[in-house]
PDB file of C-alpha atoms in Angstrom:
ATOM      1  CA  MET A   1    -169.550  50.417  95.477  1.00  0.00           C
ATOM      2  CA  ARG A   2    -173.136  51.584  95.822  1.00  0.00           C
ATOM      3  CA  ASP A   3    -171.991  55.198  95.790  1.00  0.00           C
ATOM      4  CA  MET A   4    -171.031  54.598  92.140  1.00  0.00           C
ATOM      5  CA  GLY A   5    -174.360  53.021  91.222  1.00  0.00           C
ATOM      6  CA  VAL A   6    -173.172  49.425  91.538  1.00  0.00           C
ATOM      7  CA  ARG A   7    -174.633  46.685  93.704  1.00  0.00           C
ATOM      8  CA  VAL A   8    -172.546  43.592  94.398  1.00  0.00           C
ATOM      9  CA  GLY A   9    -173.928  40.198  95.353  1.00  0.00           C
ATOM     10  CA  HIS A  10    -172.428  36.756  95.919  1.00  0.00           C
ATOM     11  CA  TRP A  11    -173.420  33.159  95.853  1.00  0.00           C
ATOM     12  CA  THR A  12    -170.855  31.201  97.856  1.00  0.00           C
ATOM     13  CA  GLY A  13    -170.700  27.408  97.836  1.00  0.00           C
ATOM     14  CA  GLU A  14    -168.351  24.941  99.527  1.00  0.00           C
ATOM     15  CA  HIS A  15    -165.600  25.160  96.925  1.00  0.00           C
ATOM     16  CA  THR A  16    -166.781  27.676  94.341  1.00  0.00           C
ATOM     17  CA  GLY A  17    -169.036  30.678  93.881  1.00  0.00           C
ATOM     18  CA  CYS A  18    -170.000  33.642  91.751  1.00  0.00           C
ATOM     19  CA  THR A  19    -170.125  37.411  92.158  1.00  0.00           C
ATOM     20  CA  VAL A  20    -172.398  39.752  90.229  1.00  0.00           C
ATOM     21  CA  LEU A  21    -172.108  43.505  89.767  1.00  0.00           C
ATOM     22  CA  LEU A  22    -175.496  45.043  88.958  1.00  0.00           C
ATOM     23  CA  PHE A  23    -175.496  48.528  87.473  1.00  0.00           C
ATOM     24  CA  GLU A  24    -178.390  50.851  88.272  1.00  0.00           C
ATOM     25  CA  GLU A  25    -178.603  51.581  84.545  1.00  0.00           C
ATOM     26  CA  ALA A  26    -176.711  50.303  81.520  1.00  0.00           C
ATOM     27  CA  VAL A  27    -173.141  51.626  81.463  1.00  0.00           C
ATOM     28  CA  LEU A  28    -170.375  51.827  78.907  1.00  0.00           C
ATOM     29  CA  ALA A  29    -167.764  49.136  79.368  1.00  0.00           C
ATOM     30  CA  SER A  30    -164.913  47.432  77.597  1.00  0.00           C
ATOM     31  CA  GLY A  31    -162.425  44.735  78.470  1.00  0.00           C
ATOM     32  CA  GLU A  32    -159.235  42.911  77.681  1.00  0.00           C
ATOM     33  CA  VAL A  33    -158.027  39.309  77.950  1.00  0.00           C
ATOM     34  CA  ARG A  34    -154.290  38.666  78.289  1.00  0.00           C
ATOM     35  CA  GLY A  35    -154.013  35.184  79.759  1.00  0.00           C
ATOM     36  CA  GLY A  36    -153.642  32.135  77.533  1.00  0.00           C
ATOM     37  CA  ALA A  37    -156.620  30.102  78.795  1.00  0.00           C
ATOM     38  CA  PRO A  38    -159.704  32.329  79.194  1.00  0.00           C
ATOM     39  CA  ALA A  39    -163.278  31.305  79.989  1.00  0.00           C
ATOM     40  CA  SER A  40    -165.657  34.086  78.997  1.00  0.00           C
ATOM     41  CA  ARG A  41    -169.045  35.020  77.586  1.00  0.00           C
ATOM     42  CA  GLU A  42    -170.208  38.194  75.788  1.00  0.00           C
ATOM     43  CA  ILE A  43    -166.683  39.629  75.846  1.00  0.00           C
ATOM     44  CA  GLU A  44    -166.433  40.234  72.102  1.00  0.00           C
ATOM     45  CA  LEU A  45    -169.220  42.835  72.233  1.00  0.00           C
ATOM     46  CA  LEU A  46    -167.061  44.927  74.577  1.00  0.00           C
ATOM     47  CA  ASP A  47    -164.694  45.675  71.691  1.00  0.00           C
ATOM     48  CA  PRO A  48    -165.011  49.395  70.856  1.00  0.00           C
ATOM     49  CA  LEU A  49    -165.667  48.379  67.235  1.00  0.00           C
ATOM     50  CA  ARG A  50    -168.861  46.542  68.239  1.00  0.00           C
ATOM     51  CA  SER A  51    -172.206  48.304  68.347  1.00  0.00           C
ATOM     52  CA  ASN A  52    -173.044  47.553  71.988  1.00  0.00           C
ATOM     53  CA  THR A  53    -173.524  50.769  73.962  1.00  0.00           C
ATOM     54  CA  GLY A  54    -174.071  49.469  77.464  1.00  0.00           C
ATOM     55  CA  VAL A  55    -173.962  46.508  79.829  1.00  0.00           C
ATOM     56  CA  ASP A  56    -176.469  45.769  82.573  1.00  0.00           C
ATOM     57  CA  ALA A  57    -174.280  43.616  84.787  1.00  0.00           C
ATOM     58  CA  VAL A  58    -170.940  41.831  84.975  1.00  0.00           C
ATOM     59  CA  LEU A  59    -170.570  38.332  86.383  1.00  0.00           C
ATOM     60  CA  LEU A  60    -167.401  36.804  87.814  1.00  0.00           C
ATOM     61  CA  THR A  61    -167.745  33.078  88.361  1.00  0.00           C
ATOM     62  CA  GLY A  62    -165.948  29.941  89.373  1.00  0.00           C
ATOM     63  CA  GLY A  63    -166.558  26.633  87.659  1.00  0.00           C
ATOM     64  CA  SER A  64    -164.371  27.281  84.616  1.00  0.00           C
ATOM     65  CA  ALA A  65    -166.382  27.178  81.367  1.00  0.00           C
ATOM     66  CA  PHE A  66    -169.196  25.293  83.143  1.00  0.00           C
ATOM     67  CA  GLY A  67    -169.722  28.246  85.469  1.00  0.00           C
ATOM     68  CA  LEU A  68    -170.534  30.573  82.589  1.00  0.00           C
ATOM     69  CA  ALA A  69    -174.059  29.108  82.756  1.00  0.00           C
ATOM     70  CA  ALA A  70    -174.602  31.194  85.909  1.00  0.00           C
ATOM     71  CA  ALA A  71    -175.038  34.167  83.578  1.00  0.00           C
ATOM     72  CA  ASP A  72    -178.353  32.648  82.445  1.00  0.00           C
ATOM     73  CA  GLY A  73    -179.722  33.300  85.919  1.00  0.00           C
ATOM     74  CA  VAL A  74    -178.443  36.871  85.920  1.00  0.00           C
ATOM     75  CA  MET A  75    -180.084  37.458  82.539  1.00  0.00           C
ATOM     76  CA  GLN A  76    -183.369  35.999  83.805  1.00  0.00           C
ATOM     77  CA  TRP A  77    -183.288  38.224  86.894  1.00  0.00           C
ATOM     78  CA  LEU A  78    -182.668  41.333  84.795  1.00  0.00           C
ATOM     79  CA  ALA A  79    -185.230  40.419  82.123  1.00  0.00           C
ATOM     80  CA  GLU A  80    -187.911  40.013  84.782  1.00  0.00           C
ATOM     81  CA  ARG A  81    -187.263  43.639  85.672  1.00  0.00           C
ATOM     82  CA  GLY A  82    -187.321  44.914  82.095  1.00  0.00           C
ATOM     83  CA  ARG A  83    -183.574  45.462  81.872  1.00  0.00           C
ATOM     84  CA  GLY A  84    -181.729  44.971  78.595  1.00  0.00           C
ATOM     85  CA  VAL A  85    -181.664  45.861  74.921  1.00  0.00           C
ATOM     86  CA  PRO A  86    -185.202  46.225  73.517  1.00  0.00           C
ATOM     87  CA  THR A  87    -185.948  43.776  70.696  1.00  0.00           C
ATOM     88  CA  PRO A  88    -189.208  42.710  68.982  1.00  0.00           C
ATOM     89  CA  GLY A  89    -189.143  39.552  71.078  1.00  0.00           C
ATOM     90  CA  GLY A  90    -188.418  41.230  74.397  1.00  0.00           C
ATOM     91  CA  THR A  91    -185.494  42.773  76.219  1.00  0.00           C
ATOM     92  CA  VAL A  92    -182.100  41.068  76.079  1.00  0.00           C
ATOM     93  CA  PRO A  93    -179.914  41.803  79.129  1.00  0.00           C
ATOM     94  CA  ILE A  94    -176.211  42.271  78.409  1.00  0.00           C
ATOM     95  CA  VAL A  95    -174.076  40.409  80.963  1.00  0.00           C
ATOM     96  CA  PRO A  96    -170.368  39.975  80.136  1.00  0.00           C
ATOM     97  CA  THR A  97    -169.060  37.046  82.158  1.00  0.00           C
ATOM     98  CA  LEU A  98    -165.569  35.939  83.175  1.00  0.00           C
ATOM     99  CA  GLY A  99    -164.805  32.509  84.622  1.00  0.00           C
ATOM    100  CA  LEU A 100    -161.926  31.076  86.615  1.00  0.00           C
ATOM    101  CA  TYR A 101    -160.783  27.508  87.108  1.00  0.00           C
ATOM    102  CA  ASP A 102    -161.596  26.088  90.541  1.00  0.00           C
ATOM    103  CA  LEU A 103    -162.952  22.651  89.612  1.00  0.00           C
ATOM    104  CA  ASP A 104    -162.540  20.106  92.415  1.00  0.00           C
ATOM    105  CA  GLY A 105    -163.872  16.983  90.707  1.00  0.00           C
ATOM    106  CA  THR A 106    -167.277  17.028  92.435  1.00  0.00           C
ATOM    107  CA  GLY A 107    -169.155  18.554  89.504  1.00  0.00           C
ATOM    108  CA  ASN A 108    -170.468  21.329  91.747  1.00  0.00           C
ATOM    109  CA  VAL A 109    -170.283  24.554  89.741  1.00  0.00           C
ATOM    110  CA  PRO A 110    -172.320  27.786  89.702  1.00  0.00           C
ATOM    111  CA  ALA A 111    -175.390  27.426  87.484  1.00  0.00           C
ATOM    112  CA  ALA A 112    -178.335  29.636  86.541  1.00  0.00           C
ATOM    113  CA  ALA A 113    -179.977  29.312  89.962  1.00  0.00           C
ATOM    114  CA  GLN A 114    -176.809  30.517  91.657  1.00  0.00           C
ATOM    115  CA  GLY A 115    -176.458  33.498  89.322  1.00  0.00           C
ATOM    116  CA  TYR A 116    -180.062  34.448  90.120  1.00  0.00           C
ATOM    117  CA  GLU A 117    -179.382  34.061  93.855  1.00  0.00           C
ATOM    118  CA  ALA A 118    -176.359  36.354  93.609  1.00  0.00           C
ATOM    119  CA  CYS A 119    -178.594  39.040  92.063  1.00  0.00           C
ATOM    120  CA  ASP A 120    -181.065  38.723  94.928  1.00  0.00           C
ATOM    121  CA  ALA A 121    -178.173  39.040  97.376  1.00  0.00           C
ATOM    122  CA  ALA A 122    -177.029  42.241  95.653  1.00  0.00           C
ATOM    123  CA  MET A 123    -180.346  43.857  96.602  1.00  0.00           C
ATOM    124  CA  ALA A 124    -179.843  43.265 100.329  1.00  0.00           C
ATOM    125  CA  PRO A 125    -179.832  46.452 102.449  1.00  0.00           C
ATOM    126  CA  PHE A 126    -176.182  45.978 103.423  1.00  0.00           C
ATOM    127  CA  GLU A 127    -173.024  45.879 101.304  1.00  0.00           C
ATOM    128  CA  PRO A 128    -171.531  42.355 101.283  1.00  0.00           C
ATOM    129  CA  ALA A 129    -167.972  41.426 102.158  1.00  0.00           C
ATOM    130  CA  LEU A 130    -165.729  42.150  99.175  1.00  0.00           C
ATOM    131  CA  ASP A 131    -162.554  40.498 100.461  1.00  0.00           C
ATOM    132  CA  GLY A 132    -161.795  36.879 101.224  1.00  0.00           C
ATOM    133  CA  PRO A 133    -162.997  33.424 100.105  1.00  0.00           C
ATOM    134  CA  VAL A 134    -166.451  34.606  99.055  1.00  0.00           C
ATOM    135  CA  GLY A 135    -168.326  34.603  95.755  1.00  0.00           C
ATOM    136  CA  ALA A 136    -166.091  34.062  92.748  1.00  0.00           C
ATOM    137  CA  GLY A 137    -163.097  33.975  95.067  1.00  0.00           C
ATOM    138  CA  ARG A 138    -164.344  31.013  97.123  1.00  0.00           C
ATOM    139  CA  GLY A 139    -162.058  28.431  95.516  1.00  0.00           C
ATOM    140  CA  ALA A 140    -159.278  30.781  94.433  1.00  0.00           C
ATOM    141  CA  THR A 141    -155.662  29.801  94.995  1.00  0.00           C
ATOM    142  CA  VAL A 142    -152.207  30.996  93.937  1.00  0.00           C
ATOM    143  CA  GLY A 143    -148.680  29.618  93.698  1.00  0.00           C
ATOM    144  CA  GLN A 144    -148.860  26.602  91.374  1.00  0.00           C
ATOM    145  CA  TRP A 145    -145.965  27.977  89.338  1.00  0.00           C
ATOM    146  CA  ARG A 146    -143.617  26.752  92.073  1.00  0.00           C
ATOM    147  CA  GLY A 147    -145.498  23.605  92.975  1.00  0.00           C
ATOM    148  CA  VAL A 148    -147.557  24.826  95.947  1.00  0.00           C
ATOM    149  CA  THR A 149    -151.212  25.744  96.413  1.00  0.00           C
ATOM    150  CA  LEU A 150    -151.894  28.757  98.612  1.00  0.00           C
ATOM    151  CA  PRO A 151    -155.361  30.054  99.533  1.00  0.00           C
ATOM    152  CA  SER A 152    -156.466  33.320  97.959  1.00  0.00           C
ATOM    153  CA  GLY A 153    -159.861  34.882  97.319  1.00  0.00           C
ATOM    154  CA  LEU A 154    -161.736  37.979  96.252  1.00  0.00           C
ATOM    155  CA  ARG A 155    -159.914  41.283  96.721  1.00  0.00           C
ATOM    156  CA  THR A 156    -160.901  44.939  96.362  1.00  0.00           C
ATOM    157  CA  ALA A 157    -159.283  48.363  96.567  1.00  0.00           C
ATOM    158  CA  THR A 158    -160.380  51.940  95.885  1.00  0.00           C
ATOM    159  CA  VAL A 159    -158.080  54.800  94.904  1.00  0.00           C
ATOM    160  CA  SER A 160    -158.886  58.421  94.103  1.00  0.00           C
ATOM    161  CA  ALA A 161    -157.436  61.596  92.626  1.00  0.00           C
ATOM    162  CA  GLY A 162    -159.622  64.426  93.866  1.00  0.00           C
ATOM    163  CA  PRO A 163    -163.232  63.501  93.061  1.00  0.00           C
ATOM    164  CA  VAL A 164    -162.244  60.832  90.502  1.00  0.00           C
ATOM    165  CA  THR A 165    -162.476  57.339  91.961  1.00  0.00           C
ATOM    166  CA  VAL A 166    -161.612  53.871  90.677  1.00  0.00           C
ATOM    167  CA  THR A 167    -162.558  50.671  92.492  1.00  0.00           C
ATOM    168  CA  ALA A 168    -161.019  47.336  91.536  1.00  0.00           C
ATOM    169  CA  LEU A 169    -162.643  44.008  92.390  1.00  0.00           C
ATOM    170  CA  ALA A 170    -160.663  40.882  91.491  1.00  0.00           C
ATOM    171  CA  ALA A 171    -160.878  37.136  92.072  1.00  0.00           C
ATOM    172  CA  VAL A 172    -157.194  36.270  92.450  1.00  0.00           C
ATOM    173  CA  ASN A 173    -156.655  32.725  91.203  1.00  0.00           C
ATOM    174  CA  ALA A 174    -153.252  33.066  89.596  1.00  0.00           C
ATOM    175  CA  PHE A 175    -150.749  30.458  88.419  1.00  0.00           C
ATOM    176  CA  GLY A 176    -148.197  32.875  89.830  1.00  0.00           C
ATOM    177  CA  GLU A 177    -148.523  34.665  93.150  1.00  0.00           C
ATOM    178  CA  PRO A 178    -148.329  38.157  94.636  1.00  0.00           C
ATOM    179  CA  GLY A 179    -144.839  39.506  95.085  1.00  0.00           C
ATOM    180  CA  PRO A 180    -141.574  39.790  93.155  1.00  0.00           C
ATOM    181  CA  LEU A 181    -140.398  36.950  90.943  1.00  0.00           C
ATOM    182  CA  ASP A 182    -137.915  34.500  92.453  1.00  0.00           C
ATOM    183  CA  ARG A 183    -135.851  33.928  89.318  1.00  0.00           C
ATOM    184  CA  GLY A 184    -133.990  31.074  90.939  1.00  0.00           C
ATOM    185  CA  LEU A 185    -137.131  28.939  90.611  1.00  0.00           C
ATOM    186  CA  LEU A 186    -137.330  29.360  86.836  1.00  0.00           C
ATOM    187  CA  ARG A 187    -136.056  26.521  84.655  1.00  0.00           C
ATOM    188  CA  PRO A 188    -135.506  26.545  80.874  1.00  0.00           C
ATOM    189  CA  GLU A 189    -137.674  23.430  80.477  1.00  0.00           C
ATOM    190  CA  GLY A 190    -140.656  25.040  82.173  1.00  0.00           C
ATOM    191  CA  PHE A 191    -142.264  25.707  85.537  1.00  0.00           C
ATOM    192  CA  ALA A 192    -141.605  23.312  88.385  1.00  0.00           C
ATOM    193  CA  ALA A 193    -145.330  22.708  88.772  1.00  0.00           C
ATOM    194  CA  GLY A 194    -145.588  21.264  85.275  1.00  0.00           C
ATOM    195  CA  GLY A 195    -149.065  21.101  83.754  1.00  0.00           C
ATOM    196  CA  PHE A 196    -152.425  22.689  84.287  1.00  0.00           C
ATOM    197  CA  GLY A 197    -153.224  24.404  87.581  1.00  0.00           C
ATOM    198  CA  ARG A 198    -156.169  26.098  89.272  1.00  0.00           C
ATOM    199  CA  ASN A 199    -155.720  29.410  87.569  1.00  0.00           C
ATOM    200  CA  THR A 200    -156.956  32.747  86.164  1.00  0.00           C
ATOM    201  CA  THR A 201    -157.334  36.171  87.745  1.00  0.00           C
ATOM    202  CA  ILE A 202    -160.528  37.937  86.697  1.00  0.00           C
ATOM    203  CA  GLY A 203    -161.877  41.284  87.726  1.00  0.00           C
ATOM    204  CA  VAL A 204    -163.715  44.527  87.164  1.00  0.00           C
ATOM    205  CA  VAL A 205    -162.613  48.133  87.554  1.00  0.00           C
ATOM    206  CA  VAL A 206    -165.340  50.737  87.979  1.00  0.00           C
ATOM    207  CA  THR A 207    -164.915  54.496  87.823  1.00  0.00           C
ATOM    208  CA  ASN A 208    -167.201  57.428  88.517  1.00  0.00           C
ATOM    209  CA  ALA A 209    -165.638  59.272  85.575  1.00  0.00           C
ATOM    210  CA  ARG A 210    -167.348  59.797  82.234  1.00  0.00           C
ATOM    211  CA  LEU A 211    -165.575  57.675  79.623  1.00  0.00           C
ATOM    212  CA  ASP A 212    -166.429  56.442  76.148  1.00  0.00           C
ATOM    213  CA  LYS A 213    -165.988  52.839  75.078  1.00  0.00           C
ATOM    214  CA  VAL A 214    -162.478  53.335  73.684  1.00  0.00           C
ATOM    215  CA  GLU A 215    -161.411  54.968  76.931  1.00  0.00           C
ATOM    216  CA  CYS A 216    -162.892  52.066  78.899  1.00  0.00           C
ATOM    217  CA  ALA A 217    -160.703  49.747  76.800  1.00  0.00           C
ATOM    218  CA  LEU A 218    -157.656  51.783  77.787  1.00  0.00           C
ATOM    219  CA  VAL A 219    -158.619  51.532  81.447  1.00  0.00           C
ATOM    220  CA  ALA A 220    -158.996  47.741  81.112  1.00  0.00           C
ATOM    221  CA  GLN A 221    -155.453  47.677  79.738  1.00  0.00           C
ATOM    222  CA  GLY A 222    -154.361  49.606  82.812  1.00  0.00           C
ATOM    223  CA  ALA A 223    -155.996  46.975  85.018  1.00  0.00           C
ATOM    224  CA  HIS A 224    -153.718  44.360  83.459  1.00  0.00           C
ATOM    225  CA  ASP A 225    -150.742  46.639  84.034  1.00  0.00           C
ATOM    226  CA  GLY A 226    -151.702  46.665  87.709  1.00  0.00           C
ATOM    227  CA  LEU A 227    -151.930  42.883  87.704  1.00  0.00           C
ATOM    228  CA  ALA A 228    -148.435  42.716  86.217  1.00  0.00           C
ATOM    229  CA  LYS A 229    -147.166  44.901  89.076  1.00  0.00           C
ATOM    230  CA  ALA A 230    -148.640  42.573  91.677  1.00  0.00           C
ATOM    231  CA  ILE A 231    -148.348  38.991  90.348  1.00  0.00           C
ATOM    232  CA  SER A 232    -145.245  37.023  89.311  1.00  0.00           C
ATOM    233  CA  PRO A 233    -145.168  35.318  86.875  1.00  0.00           C
ATOM    234  CA  VAL A 234    -148.211  36.901  85.227  1.00  0.00           C
ATOM    235  CA  HIS A 235    -150.371  36.243  82.124  1.00  0.00           C
ATOM    236  CA  THR A 236    -149.031  32.723  81.641  1.00  0.00           C
ATOM    237  CA  ARG A 237    -150.445  30.180  79.203  1.00  0.00           C
ATOM    238  CA  MET A 238    -152.072  28.501  82.212  1.00  0.00           C
ATOM    239  CA  ASP A 239    -153.996  31.673  83.150  1.00  0.00           C
ATOM    240  CA  GLY A 240    -157.045  33.225  81.519  1.00  0.00           C
ATOM    241  CA  ASP A 241    -156.514  36.671  83.018  1.00  0.00           C
ATOM    242  CA  ALA A 242    -159.232  39.135  82.006  1.00  0.00           C
ATOM    243  CA  PHE A 243    -160.525  42.498  83.214  1.00  0.00           C
ATOM    244  CA  ILE A 244    -163.589  44.570  82.396  1.00  0.00           C
ATOM    245  CA  ALA A 245    -163.649  48.344  82.896  1.00  0.00           C
ATOM    246  CA  ALA A 246    -166.938  50.195  83.372  1.00  0.00           C
ATOM    247  CA  ALA A 247    -167.684  53.918  83.637  1.00  0.00           C
ATOM    248  CA  THR A 248    -170.751  54.710  85.729  1.00  0.00           C
ATOM    249  CA  GLY A 249    -170.443  58.447  86.235  1.00  0.00           C
ATOM    250  CA  ALA A 250    -170.729  61.811  84.539  1.00  0.00           C
ATOM    251  CA  LEU A 251    -167.625  63.327  86.108  1.00  0.00           C
ATOM    252  CA  PRO A 252    -165.244  64.719  83.466  1.00  0.00           C
ATOM    253  CA  ALA A 253    -161.729  63.307  83.793  1.00  0.00           C
ATOM    254  CA  SER A 254    -158.664  62.538  81.710  1.00  0.00           C
ATOM    255  CA  VAL A 255    -158.554  58.910  80.649  1.00  0.00           C
ATOM    256  CA  ASP A 256    -154.840  58.885  81.465  1.00  0.00           C
ATOM    257  CA  VAL A 257    -155.638  59.780  85.066  1.00  0.00           C
ATOM    258  CA  VAL A 258    -158.332  57.107  85.284  1.00  0.00           C
ATOM    259  CA  ARG A 259    -156.019  54.527  83.742  1.00  0.00           C
ATOM    260  CA  ALA A 260    -153.258  55.399  86.210  1.00  0.00           C
ATOM    261  CA  LEU A 261    -155.729  54.971  89.068  1.00  0.00           C
ATOM    262  CA  ALA A 262    -156.821  51.609  87.651  1.00  0.00           C
ATOM    263  CA  VAL A 263    -153.215  50.416  87.627  1.00  0.00           C
ATOM    264  CA  GLU A 264    -152.818  51.353  91.277  1.00  0.00           C
ATOM    265  CA  ALA A 265    -156.203  49.987  92.367  1.00  0.00           C
ATOM    266  CA  VAL A 266    -155.596  46.555  90.843  1.00  0.00           C
ATOM    267  CA  ALA A 267    -152.007  46.395  92.119  1.00  0.00           C
ATOM    268  CA  GLU A 268    -153.187  47.296  95.629  1.00  0.00           C
ATOM    269  CA  ALA A 269    -156.102  44.858  95.584  1.00  0.00           C
ATOM    270  CA  VAL A 270    -154.213  41.897  94.135  1.00  0.00           C
ATOM    271  CA  GLY A 271    -151.067  42.567  96.159  1.00  0.00           C
ATOM    272  CA  ASP A 272    -153.139  42.154  99.323  1.00  0.00           C
ATOM    273  CA  ALA A 273    -153.804  38.536  98.332  1.00  0.00           C
ATOM    274  CA  ALA A 274    -150.331  37.617  99.560  1.00  0.00           C
TER     275      ALA A 274
END
């Protein structure tokens, strides 16, 4: 993703982790939450009605709501480098953060130190692995809707139309699973798995096109459309599915084209989790 001005870094623990996307300069971004049980931080400012005009990084993290504290380390790392919104008291880095549920009862969750470490890792001379049980995808699983737990992880895909490119990066931790819905497993009284599972698919789509904040919101909607193509059942009350869309480039492009690419990129990335 470095060709689009994005550096990616992970901290990977035994059962959890976090993944940071550092932008070379603040970029326009928006997002959308469709799942019923989200864990997030600084998402409201992505609304096109809010005054924010750029984000410095995006963090995807395990640890459920506890893992949101990893964003403190990302903010510290950026502030030390003068990144953020200037204020009389110093710069304030803008780091929207999405969390997924991978708690294992040990109390080990990403914290500020791990967010900081992920930023350091993003500055390594090589691009890290973007697929598999790494970073925010370390503890990801799928399939609880039918009473099983299948390993998953972080997934990525890039699609293009001419010079316009969209890359999707997702931590696939869904209550459902990739593939078509087996309707025979649905019961009127509810899912066979019953209660709360290890759930939520979170991700980022990045394009080299020039978009405004409203258009980024439309692309984030497209990311969810891609998720709906790949996961069944999707956006359940047990999930906190959320996507952020960021535009890093100056390439003119129709938002409808970028949104269509986002749909395909997310569907391709998440579908590979099967």
